Short mmCIF file of C-alpha atoms and ligand atoms in Angstrom, two decimals:
data_model
loop_
_atom_site.label_atom_id
_atom_site.label_comp_id
_atom_site.label_asym_id
_atom_site.label_seq_id
_atom_site.Cartn_x
_atom_site.Cartn_y
_atom_site.Cartn_z
CA MET A 1220 -20.12 -17.83 5.81
CA THR A 1221 -17.67 -19.19 8.51
CA SER A 1222 -18.65 -18.77 12.12
CA SER A 1223 -15.48 -17.79 13.90
CA TRP A 1224 -15.03 -14.32 15.32
CA ARG A 1225 -12.08 -11.93 15.40
CA THR A 1226 -11.09 -8.40 16.01
CA ASN A 1227 -10.91 -6.31 12.94
CA SER A 1228 -8.48 -3.45 12.43
CA TYR A 1229 -10.94 -1.01 14.03
CA GLY A 1230 -10.66 -3.05 17.21
CA VAL A 1231 -14.17 -4.34 16.75
CA GLN A 1232 -15.30 -7.99 17.00
CA VAL A 1233 -16.64 -8.91 13.56
CA GLU A 1234 -17.93 -12.22 12.14
CA ASP A 1235 -15.24 -13.54 10.08
CA THR A 1236 -16.17 -13.65 6.38
CA ARG A 1237 -13.91 -15.05 3.79
CA ILE A 1238 -14.12 -13.37 0.45
CA CYS A 1239 -12.85 -14.35 -2.93
CA VAL A 1240 -12.62 -11.37 -5.15
CA VAL A 1241 -12.79 -12.80 -8.67
CA MET A 1242 -11.39 -10.56 -11.33
CA VAL A 1243 -13.18 -10.57 -14.69
CA GLY A 1244 -12.23 -9.00 -17.98
CA LEU A 1245 -10.26 -9.17 -21.19
CA PRO A 1246 -6.42 -8.95 -21.03
CA ALA A 1247 -4.77 -5.49 -20.49
CA ARG A 1248 -7.88 -4.13 -18.56
CA GLY A 1249 -5.97 -3.38 -15.45
CA LYS A 1250 -7.07 -6.46 -13.48
CA SER A 1251 -3.66 -7.20 -12.01
CA LEU A 1252 -3.14 -3.59 -11.14
CA ILE A 1253 -6.51 -3.39 -9.34
CA ALA A 1254 -5.79 -6.73 -7.54
CA GLN A 1255 -2.40 -5.46 -6.46
CA LYS A 1256 -3.82 -2.19 -5.16
CA VAL A 1257 -6.65 -3.83 -3.22
CA VAL A 1258 -4.12 -6.08 -1.49
CA ARG A 1259 -1.98 -3.13 -0.54
CA TYR A 1260 -4.90 -1.17 0.68
CA LEU A 1261 -6.27 -4.02 2.87
CA GLY A 1262 -2.73 -4.80 4.10
CA TRP A 1263 -2.38 -1.23 5.15
CA LEU A 1264 -5.63 -1.70 7.24
CA SER A 1265 -4.14 -4.93 8.64
CA ILE A 1266 -6.63 -7.13 6.70
CA THR A 1267 -4.58 -9.87 5.23
CA ALA A 1268 -5.23 -10.33 1.54
CA LYS A 1269 -3.50 -12.32 -1.19
CA THR A 1270 -3.57 -12.48 -4.88
CA PHE A 1271 -3.65 -15.83 -6.75
CA ASN A 1272 -2.61 -15.04 -10.30
CA VAL A 1273 -3.66 -17.78 -12.66
CA GLY A 1274 -1.02 -16.51 -15.25
CA GLN A 1275 1.66 -17.37 -12.90
CA TYR A 1276 0.39 -20.98 -12.55
CA ARG A 1277 -0.02 -21.28 -16.28
CA ARG A 1278 3.60 -20.01 -16.83
CA THR A 1279 5.04 -23.05 -14.94
CA ALA A 1280 3.77 -25.39 -17.71
CA THR A 1281 3.74 -22.81 -20.63
CA PRO A 1282 6.29 -20.03 -19.99
CA ASN A 1283 6.15 -18.37 -23.46
CA PRO A 1284 2.91 -19.06 -25.21
CA SER A 1285 1.93 -17.54 -28.55
CA ALA A 1286 -1.51 -16.08 -29.15
CA GLU A 1287 -2.77 -19.44 -30.62
CA PHE A 1288 -2.40 -20.94 -27.23
CA PHE A 1289 -5.34 -18.92 -25.98
CA ASP A 1290 -7.51 -19.92 -28.92
CA GLN A 1291 -10.56 -21.84 -27.70
CA SER A 1292 -10.19 -24.39 -30.49
CA ASN A 1293 -6.77 -25.34 -29.14
CA SER A 1294 -7.65 -28.18 -26.94
CA GLU A 1295 -4.27 -28.73 -25.38
CA GLY A 1296 -4.19 -24.97 -24.57
CA GLU A 1297 -7.69 -25.17 -23.11
CA ARG A 1298 -6.62 -28.14 -20.96
CA LEU A 1299 -3.40 -26.41 -19.69
CA ARG A 1300 -5.35 -23.07 -18.88
CA ARG A 1301 -8.10 -25.06 -17.08
CA ALA A 1302 -5.41 -26.92 -15.03
CA ALA A 1303 -3.85 -23.63 -14.01
CA ALA A 1304 -7.18 -22.22 -12.91
CA GLU A 1305 -7.83 -25.29 -10.84
CA ALA A 1306 -4.40 -25.23 -9.30
CA ALA A 1307 -4.84 -21.55 -8.35
CA VAL A 1308 -8.41 -22.12 -6.91
CA ASN A 1309 -7.21 -25.10 -4.90
CA ASP A 1310 -4.29 -23.26 -3.43
CA MET A 1311 -6.53 -20.38 -2.60
CA ILE A 1312 -8.99 -22.77 -0.81
CA ARG A 1313 -6.07 -24.25 1.09
CA TRP A 1314 -4.84 -20.73 2.08
CA PHE A 1315 -8.29 -19.88 3.54
CA GLU A 1316 -8.48 -23.22 5.35
CA ALA A 1317 -5.08 -22.61 6.95
CA GLY A 1318 -6.62 -19.44 8.40
CA GLN A 1319 -4.19 -17.16 6.74
CA GLY A 1320 -6.40 -14.40 5.51
CA LEU A 1321 -9.77 -12.83 4.97
CA ILE A 1322 -9.61 -11.88 1.26
CA ALA A 1323 -8.13 -13.67 -1.58
CA ILE A 1324 -8.08 -12.19 -5.18
CA LEU A 1325 -8.34 -14.55 -8.09
CA ASP A 1326 -6.52 -12.80 -10.77
CA ALA A 1327 -7.44 -14.22 -14.23
CA THR A 1328 -9.73 -13.22 -17.12
CA ASN A 1329 -12.60 -15.53 -15.88
CA SER A 1330 -14.26 -14.37 -18.97
CA THR A 1331 -17.03 -16.96 -19.60
CA LYS A 1332 -20.15 -17.51 -17.59
CA ALA A 1333 -19.29 -21.04 -17.24
CA ARG A 1334 -15.93 -20.30 -15.63
CA ARG A 1335 -17.55 -17.84 -13.26
CA ARG A 1336 -20.24 -20.30 -12.20
CA TRP A 1337 -17.59 -23.02 -11.69
CA ILE A 1338 -15.60 -20.72 -9.31
CA GLN A 1339 -18.66 -19.59 -7.50
CA GLU A 1340 -19.66 -23.23 -6.88
CA LYS A 1341 -16.23 -24.25 -5.69
CA CYS A 1342 -16.08 -21.40 -3.31
CA GLU A 1343 -19.53 -21.81 -2.01
CA ALA A 1344 -18.71 -25.56 -1.23
CA ALA A 1345 -15.60 -24.24 0.70
CA ASN A 1346 -17.68 -21.75 2.70
CA ILE A 1347 -16.07 -18.69 0.88
CA GLU A 1348 -18.15 -15.71 -0.43
CA THR A 1349 -17.45 -14.54 -3.98
CA MET A 1350 -17.47 -11.02 -5.18
CA PHE A 1351 -16.76 -10.59 -8.97
CA VAL A 1352 -15.02 -7.43 -10.13
CA GLU A 1353 -15.16 -6.85 -13.89
CA SER A 1354 -12.98 -4.31 -15.63
CA LYS A 1355 -14.49 -3.40 -18.98
CA CYS A 1356 -12.83 -1.07 -21.35
CA ASP A 1357 -13.45 -0.36 -24.92
CA ASP A 1358 -10.97 2.44 -25.33
CA GLU A 1359 -8.77 0.84 -27.97
CA GLU A 1360 -6.10 3.47 -27.56
CA LEU A 1361 -5.85 2.95 -23.84
CA VAL A 1362 -5.69 -0.83 -24.37
CA MET A 1363 -2.90 -0.49 -26.78
CA SER A 1364 -0.96 1.89 -24.45
CA ASN A 1365 -1.42 -0.66 -21.69
CA ILE A 1366 0.02 -3.38 -23.95
CA ARG A 1367 3.08 -1.29 -24.69
CA ASP A 1368 3.37 -0.15 -21.03
CA VAL A 1369 3.26 -3.54 -19.30
CA LYS A 1370 2.58 -6.45 -21.48
CA THR A 1371 5.69 -6.23 -23.81
CA THR A 1372 7.87 -6.58 -20.77
CA SER A 1373 5.84 -9.47 -19.26
CA PRO A 1374 7.76 -12.69 -18.60
CA ASP A 1375 5.69 -14.20 -21.46
CA TYR A 1376 7.76 -12.26 -23.95
CA VAL A 1377 11.26 -12.36 -22.49
CA GLY A 1378 13.83 -11.66 -25.23
CA GLN A 1379 11.32 -10.84 -27.84
CA ASP A 1380 11.05 -7.79 -29.99
CA PRO A 1381 8.52 -5.33 -28.27
CA GLU A 1382 6.61 -4.63 -31.39
CA GLU A 1383 6.19 -8.29 -32.26
CA ALA A 1384 5.15 -8.94 -28.64
CA ALA A 1385 2.58 -6.10 -28.77
CA GLN A 1386 1.15 -7.65 -32.05
CA ASP A 1387 1.04 -11.15 -30.46
CA PHE A 1388 -0.69 -9.82 -27.26
CA ARG A 1389 -3.33 -7.91 -29.51
CA ASN A 1390 -3.99 -11.40 -31.19
CA ARG A 1391 -4.27 -12.95 -27.78
CA ILE A 1392 -6.91 -10.37 -26.83
CA ARG A 1393 -8.82 -11.20 -30.11
CA ASN A 1394 -8.92 -14.94 -29.09
CA TYR A 1395 -10.40 -13.97 -25.70
CA GLU A 1396 -12.85 -11.72 -27.40
CA LYS A 1397 -14.37 -14.65 -29.27
CA VAL A 1398 -15.60 -16.21 -25.99
CA TYR A 1399 -15.78 -13.26 -23.70
CA GLN A 1400 -19.09 -12.73 -21.94
CA THR A 1401 -19.60 -9.75 -19.79
CA ILE A 1402 -21.47 -10.16 -16.47
CA ASP A 1403 -25.14 -9.52 -17.17
CA GLU A 1404 -28.69 -9.99 -15.92
CA ASP A 1405 -28.66 -13.79 -15.95
CA GLU A 1406 -25.95 -13.62 -13.35
CA ALA A 1407 -28.00 -11.43 -11.08
CA ASP A 1408 -27.61 -13.88 -8.25
CA LEU A 1409 -23.77 -13.08 -8.08
CA THR A 1410 -22.31 -10.33 -6.10
CA TYR A 1411 -20.44 -8.07 -8.44
CA CYS A 1412 -19.12 -4.71 -9.30
CA LYS A 1413 -18.53 -3.68 -13.01
CA LEU A 1414 -16.09 -0.88 -13.59
CA ILE A 1415 -16.54 0.52 -17.00
CA ASN A 1416 -13.94 2.61 -18.69
CA VAL A 1417 -11.85 3.17 -15.50
CA GLY A 1418 -14.74 3.98 -13.31
CA HIS A 1419 -16.71 6.32 -15.72
CA LYS A 1420 -19.53 4.06 -14.94
CA VAL A 1421 -19.83 1.58 -12.07
CA ILE A 1422 -22.57 -1.07 -11.77
CA ILE A 1423 -22.90 -2.90 -8.36
CA ASN A 1424 -25.04 -5.86 -7.58
CA ARG A 1425 -25.85 -7.65 -4.25
CA ILE A 1426 -23.03 -6.04 -2.25
CA ARG A 1427 -23.83 -7.41 1.13
CA ASP A 1428 -21.29 -6.91 3.93
CA TYR A 1429 -18.92 -4.33 5.28
CA LEU A 1430 -15.72 -5.62 3.61
CA GLN A 1431 -17.31 -5.95 0.31
CA SER A 1432 -18.62 -2.43 0.40
CA ARG A 1433 -15.15 -1.13 1.55
CA VAL A 1434 -13.64 -2.70 -1.45
CA VAL A 1435 -16.28 -1.44 -3.83
CA TYR A 1436 -15.93 2.14 -2.40
CA TYR A 1437 -12.11 1.94 -2.85
CA LEU A 1438 -12.43 0.76 -6.42
CA MET A 1439 -14.80 3.62 -7.24
CA ASN A 1440 -12.18 6.03 -6.22
CA LEU A 1441 -9.29 4.77 -8.41
CA HIS A 1442 -8.08 6.53 -11.52
CA ILE A 1443 -5.01 6.08 -13.80
CA ARG A 1444 -4.26 9.58 -14.86
CA PRO A 1445 -0.64 10.29 -14.40
CA ARG A 1446 0.11 12.31 -11.27
CA SER A 1447 2.47 12.53 -8.23
CA ILE A 1448 2.06 13.08 -4.51
CA TRP A 1449 4.67 15.18 -2.73
CA LEU A 1450 5.19 14.71 1.12
CA SER A 1451 6.97 16.97 3.33
CA ARG A 1452 7.34 17.20 7.09
CA HIS A 1453 6.90 20.78 8.49
CA GLY A 1454 10.10 22.74 8.88
CA GLU A 1455 12.14 22.30 12.05
CA SER A 1456 10.07 23.52 15.07
CA GLU A 1457 11.09 24.88 18.46
CA PHE A 1458 9.93 21.59 20.00
CA ASN A 1459 12.07 19.65 17.59
CA LEU A 1460 15.01 21.65 18.92
CA SER A 1461 14.32 20.90 22.54
CA GLY A 1462 13.53 17.25 21.79
CA GLN A 1463 9.84 17.58 22.84
CA ILE A 1464 7.20 15.64 21.23
CA GLY A 1465 3.69 16.61 20.13
CA GLY A 1466 2.58 20.28 21.06
CA ASP A 1467 1.81 23.17 18.72
CA ALA A 1468 5.04 24.98 18.59
CA ASP A 1469 6.23 27.51 16.00
CA LEU A 1470 8.93 26.99 13.48
CA SER A 1471 12.56 27.47 14.50
CA PRO A 1472 14.65 29.99 12.54
CA ARG A 1473 15.93 27.18 10.39
CA GLY A 1474 12.35 25.89 10.01
CA GLN A 1475 11.37 29.32 8.66
CA LEU A 1476 14.22 29.14 6.18
CA TYR A 1477 12.83 25.79 5.00
CA ALA A 1478 9.31 27.41 4.53
CA ARG A 1479 10.97 30.12 2.34
CA ALA A 1480 12.88 27.51 0.36
CA LEU A 1481 9.95 25.14 -0.11
CA PRO A 1482 8.39 26.92 -3.26
CA ASP A 1483 11.65 26.56 -5.14
CA LEU A 1484 12.08 22.95 -3.94
CA VAL A 1485 8.60 22.10 -5.17
CA ARG A 1486 9.18 23.95 -8.52
CA LYS A 1487 12.38 21.87 -8.98
CA SER A 1488 10.45 18.74 -8.48
CA ALA A 1489 7.02 19.49 -10.10
CA GLY A 1490 7.82 22.16 -12.67
CA ASP A 1491 4.67 24.08 -13.47
CA LEU A 1492 2.17 21.37 -12.54
CA PRO A 1493 -0.86 22.73 -10.65
CA LEU A 1494 -0.94 21.44 -7.04
CA THR A 1495 -3.17 21.47 -4.10
CA VAL A 1496 -1.48 21.69 -0.72
CA TRP A 1497 -2.85 19.91 2.32
CA THR A 1498 -1.62 20.74 5.77
CA SER A 1499 -2.63 19.62 9.30
CA THR A 1500 -4.39 22.06 11.53
CA LEU A 1501 -1.15 22.58 13.61
CA LYS A 1502 0.78 25.92 13.33
CA ARG A 1503 3.98 24.36 12.23
CA THR A 1504 2.49 22.81 9.01
CA GLY A 1505 0.58 26.18 8.14
CA GLN A 1506 3.74 28.18 8.69
CA THR A 1507 5.73 25.75 6.43
CA ALA A 1508 3.21 25.99 3.62
CA ARG A 1509 2.49 29.66 3.77
CA PHE A 1510 4.73 30.69 0.78
CA LEU A 1511 3.50 28.13 -1.48
CA PRO A 1512 1.47 29.73 -4.28
CA PHE A 1513 -1.29 27.01 -4.35
CA GLU A 1514 -4.68 26.40 -3.09
CA LYS A 1515 -4.49 25.02 0.53
CA LEU A 1516 -6.61 22.95 2.60
CA SER A 1517 -6.14 22.04 6.33
CA TRP A 1518 -7.18 18.68 7.60
CA LYS A 1519 -7.60 17.66 11.25
CA ALA A 1520 -6.95 14.01 10.18
CA LEU A 1521 -3.34 15.18 9.25
CA ASP A 1522 -2.51 16.33 12.81
CA GLU A 1523 0.34 14.51 14.39
CA LEU A 1524 -0.11 11.33 16.37
CA ASP A 1525 -1.64 12.34 19.72
CA SER A 1526 0.86 11.46 22.47
CA GLY A 1527 -1.75 11.97 25.30
CA VAL A 1528 -0.09 12.36 28.80
CA CYS A 1529 3.27 12.40 27.11
CA ASP A 1530 2.48 15.41 24.97
CA SER A 1531 5.27 18.06 25.33
CA LEU A 1532 7.72 15.67 27.04
CA THR A 1533 11.04 14.55 25.76
CA TYR A 1534 11.81 10.88 25.15
CA ALA A 1535 14.12 10.98 28.24
CA GLU A 1536 11.28 12.36 30.41
CA ILE A 1537 8.83 9.74 29.07
CA GLU A 1538 11.28 7.10 30.08
CA GLN A 1539 11.68 8.50 33.50
CA LYS A 1540 7.95 9.02 34.21
CA TYR A 1541 6.52 6.12 32.45
CA PRO A 1542 9.27 3.44 32.08
CA ALA A 1543 6.92 0.56 31.51
CA ASP A 1544 5.09 2.44 28.77
CA PHE A 1545 8.29 3.60 27.19
CA LYS A 1546 9.36 -0.09 26.88
CA SER A 1547 5.96 -1.18 25.68
CA ARG A 1548 6.10 1.26 22.96
CA ASP A 1549 9.47 0.00 21.75
CA ASP A 1550 8.23 -3.56 21.95
CA ASP A 1551 5.35 -2.94 19.71
CA LYS A 1552 5.49 0.61 18.31
CA TYR A 1553 2.64 0.16 15.79
CA ASN A 1554 0.11 -0.88 18.23
CA TYR A 1555 1.26 0.97 21.42
CA ARG A 1556 -1.34 3.64 22.37
CA TYR A 1557 -0.13 6.54 24.41
CA LEU A 1558 -2.09 6.99 27.59
CA GLY A 1559 -4.90 9.22 26.67
CA GLY A 1560 -3.58 9.38 23.10
CA GLU A 1561 -3.19 7.39 19.90
CA SER A 1562 -1.28 4.52 18.48
CA TYR A 1563 0.08 4.32 14.83
CA ARG A 1564 -2.81 1.94 14.18
CA ASP A 1565 -5.23 4.62 15.30
CA VAL A 1566 -3.63 7.07 13.00
CA VAL A 1567 -4.04 4.69 9.91
CA ILE A 1568 -7.65 4.42 10.69
CA ARG A 1569 -8.19 8.09 10.90
CA LEU A 1570 -6.13 8.53 7.70
CA GLU A 1571 -8.35 6.30 5.60
CA PRO A 1572 -10.55 9.12 4.28
CA ILE A 1573 -7.30 10.91 3.34
CA ILE A 1574 -6.17 7.92 1.31
CA MET A 1575 -9.55 7.71 -0.38
CA GLU A 1576 -9.38 11.41 -1.18
CA LEU A 1577 -5.70 11.01 -2.44
CA GLU A 1578 -6.84 8.15 -4.74
CA ARG A 1579 -9.43 10.38 -6.26
CA SER A 1580 -7.15 13.41 -6.70
CA GLU A 1581 -4.41 14.60 -9.04
CA ASN A 1582 -1.30 16.32 -7.83
CA ILE A 1583 -1.23 16.87 -4.15
CA LEU A 1584 1.48 18.14 -1.75
CA ILE A 1585 1.01 17.11 1.81
CA VAL A 1586 2.76 19.06 4.60
CA THR A 1587 2.45 17.10 7.70
CA HIS A 1588 4.12 15.32 10.70
CA GLN A 1589 6.57 12.50 11.16
CA ALA A 1590 4.19 9.68 12.28
CA VAL A 1591 1.38 10.70 9.89
CA LEU A 1592 3.85 10.93 6.90
CA ARG A 1593 5.06 7.44 7.84
CA CYS A 1594 1.52 6.06 7.61
CA ILE A 1595 0.86 7.71 4.33
CA TYR A 1596 4.19 6.54 2.90
CA ALA A 1597 3.46 2.96 4.14
CA TYR A 1598 0.29 2.98 2.17
CA PHE A 1599 1.98 3.93 -1.08
CA MET A 1600 5.06 1.86 -0.74
CA GLY A 1601 3.27 -1.23 0.65
CA MET A 1602 5.58 -1.11 3.66
CA ASN A 1603 5.16 -3.52 6.46
CA GLN A 1604 3.25 -1.91 9.37
CA GLU A 1605 5.71 -3.12 11.98
CA GLN A 1606 8.49 -1.33 10.23
CA SER A 1607 6.76 1.70 9.20
CA PRO A 1608 6.93 3.55 12.66
CA TRP A 1609 10.69 3.12 12.69
CA MET A 1610 11.11 4.66 9.20
CA GLU A 1611 13.47 7.70 8.80
CA VAL A 1612 11.81 10.74 7.37
CA PRO A 1613 14.25 13.57 7.77
CA LEU A 1614 13.16 17.19 8.23
CA HIS A 1615 13.73 19.56 5.24
CA CYS A 1616 13.24 16.89 2.76
CA LEU A 1617 10.58 16.69 -0.06
CA ILE A 1618 9.52 13.22 -1.05
CA LYS A 1619 7.88 12.75 -4.45
CA LEU A 1620 5.83 9.55 -4.97
CA THR A 1621 4.64 8.65 -8.49
CA PRO A 1622 2.25 5.78 -8.82
CA ARG A 1623 3.07 3.52 -11.85
CA ALA A 1624 1.43 0.32 -13.25
CA TYR A 1625 2.66 -2.12 -10.67
CA GLY A 1626 4.19 0.16 -7.94
CA THR A 1627 5.33 3.53 -6.75
CA VAL A 1628 8.41 5.42 -7.75
CA GLU A 1629 10.08 7.48 -5.04
CA ASP A 1630 12.29 10.52 -5.35
CA ARG A 1631 13.80 12.43 -2.40
CA LEU A 1632 14.91 16.05 -2.72
CA HIS A 1633 16.87 17.52 0.19
CA ALA A 1634 16.81 21.31 0.93
CA ASN A 1635 20.23 22.45 1.92
CA ILE A 1636 19.07 23.67 5.31
CA PRO A 1637 20.36 21.81 8.45
CA ALA A 1638 17.77 20.55 10.94
CA VAL A 1639 18.07 18.28 14.02
CA SER A 1640 17.12 14.63 13.78
CA THR A 1641 13.89 13.59 15.43
CA TRP A 1642 14.40 9.96 14.62
CA ARG A 1643 14.79 7.62 17.57
CA GLY A 1644 16.11 4.16 17.64
CA LYS A 1645 14.64 1.35 19.70
CA GLY A 1646 15.66 1.69 23.37
CA SER A 1647 17.14 5.15 22.95
CA LYS A 1648 16.17 8.24 24.84
CA ALA A 1649 18.59 10.48 23.13
CA LYS A 1650 17.47 13.89 22.14
CA HIS A 1651 18.77 14.10 18.60
CA GLN A 1652 20.03 10.66 17.64
CA THR A 1653 20.47 9.99 13.91
CA LYS A 1654 19.98 6.63 12.29
CA GLU A 1655 23.74 6.48 11.36
CA GLU A 1656 24.75 7.03 15.02
CA ALA A 1657 22.20 4.36 16.16
CA GLU A 1658 23.73 1.99 13.55
CA GLU A 1659 27.20 2.71 14.72
CA GLU A 1660 26.23 2.23 18.31
CA GLU A 1661 24.56 -1.03 17.33
CA ALA A 1662 27.66 -2.16 15.43
CA ALA A 1663 29.86 -1.34 18.47
CA LYS A 1664 27.71 -3.32 20.72
CA THR A 1665 27.72 -6.29 18.42
CA LYS A 1666 31.49 -6.10 18.33
CA GLU A 1667 31.71 -5.84 22.03
CA LYS A 1668 29.59 -8.99 22.34
CA ALA A 1669 31.73 -10.74 19.74
CA ASP A 1670 34.94 -9.82 21.62
CA GLU A 1671 33.27 -11.00 24.83
CA SER A 1672 32.45 -14.32 23.32
CA GLU A 1673 35.97 -14.69 21.76
CA LYS A 1674 37.21 -14.08 25.27
CA THR A 1675 34.90 -16.73 26.63
CA GLU A 1676 36.07 -19.08 23.94
CA GLU A 1677 39.69 -18.37 24.89
CA VAL A 1678 38.80 -19.28 28.52
CA VAL A 1679 37.09 -22.43 27.49
CA HIS A 1680 40.06 -23.41 25.44
CA THR A 1681 42.60 -22.59 28.29
CA ASN A 1682 40.42 -24.61 30.67
CA GLY A 1683 40.49 -27.55 28.38
CA GLY A 1684 44.26 -27.17 28.15
CA ASN A 1685 44.55 -27.25 31.92
CA GLY A 1686 42.44 -30.29 32.24
CA THR A 1687 44.90 -32.69 30.56
P1 ATP B 147 -3.92 -9.73 -18.03
O1 ATP B 147 -5.27 -10.29 -18.33
O2 ATP B 147 -3.00 -9.91 -19.28
O3 ATP B 147 -3.26 -10.15 -16.85
P2 ATP B 147 -4.66 -7.27 -16.85
O4 ATP B 147 -6.19 -6.99 -17.03
O5 ATP B 147 -4.44 -7.88 -15.56
O6 ATP B 147 -4.19 -8.16 -17.97
P3 ATP B 147 -2.80 -5.22 -16.14
O7 ATP B 147 -1.60 -6.08 -16.29
O8 ATP B 147 -3.19 -4.93 -14.70
O9 ATP B 147 -4.08 -5.86 -17.04
O10 ATP B 147 -2.63 -3.87 -16.97
C1 ATP B 147 -2.13 -2.78 -16.33
C2 ATP B 147 -2.44 -1.57 -17.25
O11 ATP B 147 -3.77 -1.30 -17.27
C3 ATP B 147 -1.78 -0.37 -16.67
O12 ATP B 147 -1.09 0.29 -17.76
C4 ATP B 147 -2.93 0.59 -16.09
O13 ATP B 147 -2.68 1.86 -16.28
C5 ATP B 147 -4.03 0.08 -16.92
N1 ATP B 147 -5.35 0.06 -16.21
C6 ATP B 147 -5.57 0.11 -14.95
N2 ATP B 147 -6.88 0.02 -14.62
C7 ATP B 147 -7.51 0.07 -15.76
C8 ATP B 147 -8.92 -0.01 -16.17
N3 ATP B 147 -9.89 -0.08 -15.06
N4 ATP B 147 -9.24 -0.11 -17.45
C9 ATP B 147 -8.24 -0.16 -18.39
N5 ATP B 147 -6.90 -0.09 -18.00
C10 ATP B 147 -6.52 0.05 -16.80
O1 F6P B 148 9.45 14.52 17.31
C1 F6P B 148 8.50 14.99 16.34
C2 F6P B 148 7.26 14.14 16.33
O2 F6P B 148 6.48 14.61 15.13
C3 F6P B 148 6.33 14.20 17.65
O3 F6P B 148 5.55 15.24 17.79
C4 F6P B 148 5.72 12.82 17.58
O4 F6P B 148 5.25 12.42 18.79
C5 F6P B 148 6.79 11.90 17.03
O5 F6P B 148 7.59 12.74 16.02
C6 F6P B 148 6.33 10.68 16.29
O6 F6P B 148 7.61 9.88 16.04
P1 F6P B 148 7.77 8.58 16.98
O7 F6P B 148 6.63 7.79 16.71
O8 F6P B 148 8.99 7.95 16.36
O9 F6P B 148 7.88 8.91 18.45
#
């Protein structure tokens, strides 16, 4: 364990552990998907993590191997695969040494005990903890559907017939099966988590610290059944009309129209799928959801970002009463905490149980608030936390997010009911500025500056002329 200290995303000083999460398992068992989700989840919590995918290293030397390349008796194949693993591990160690992050994920099959022991010893020598995550799956049908879904379109098979690619990938797996050793008792000194048949059974061993247990808890909540998540802000509120933030106002007449239109909008997007609706505890979300014919649950954790002493003020009033705070917020909107209130970072932390619950759930419709919705959206879309507080989420719009193998597909459906804009550009104290207006303003300013500098250039030129 290294001995430096840093502040974690909870604002607490923690001893800085460096963990290498080592994926284990036959091909097409969801290892890359799991790795990518863990990186996204940790990134959302401001814990820097990075995947080192051995396949990508192997591809530089052998871009389109056939199944035979992965046969253990193919000595040249063995040599190249070993070289790829070494290059990935060495890069990972350098990444840790450069102090770039806390968690690395070594994404490869790591399917033999010898390979795992080698990784564990390399990491130990570099003061890095290892945590092995094995995905074991003997559902042949699921594996075949994984192959068709993601493997036939892999860069390994560019330009090849999908059926032939699927057959070759199946043969590749057979070659791995010949040497595969699942993690078992004689590796009891290792820290590991075995996920069997997508979490139907989970075995954990020697999970020791906070970060490891966070990751394990997260993994235990994952499922791959098809589903979508719908996000909507509440309908336009009386406070939105007056430009006031926070509060617990009722819907405006147009907001009430949105509430009436929402069941149809949802039907258009979700068909007959059974949904559960989650709202905050504030009146405007309950009023928006009230005509939806589904089970409803209200969560305090979904309440709008608490704006503390600025609650119920307009942006112009905040700028006038607390000018330094107004500026600080624009300078670092993600971290700025309202006096007596919250920051976006605080909201992310209180939303973590919501994200866990969402991962476990099927189809959920969340009716919530601008800042909260931005945070949830940022999790699913892997959005940079500096940008997420500036994201535009219009009122009267239903967002559908559908998780897929390596990402999330987004669909936006607008209700044809006008509403004010509550988006605010950096530096602006306008009541209802739209993003387009802000962009036009910005473009005009840039043009003005360019005209100015042209003028200056003219002057310089003229001066030069006069000098001769
Ligand atoms: P490879 O070793 O070739 O890189 P992989 O194990 O990394 O394969 P992925 O590329 O992540 O496999 O496969 C993604 C597919 O696996 C997706 O279709 C996803 O639905 C499915 N999947 C995700 N998690 C699991 C799991 N725990 N068990 C089996 N399949 C899973
Ligand atoms: O204006 C609507 C609102 O939901 C406020 O209640 C909240 O303070 C604000 O949006 C959050 O948006 P921003 O972080 O851009 O100020």
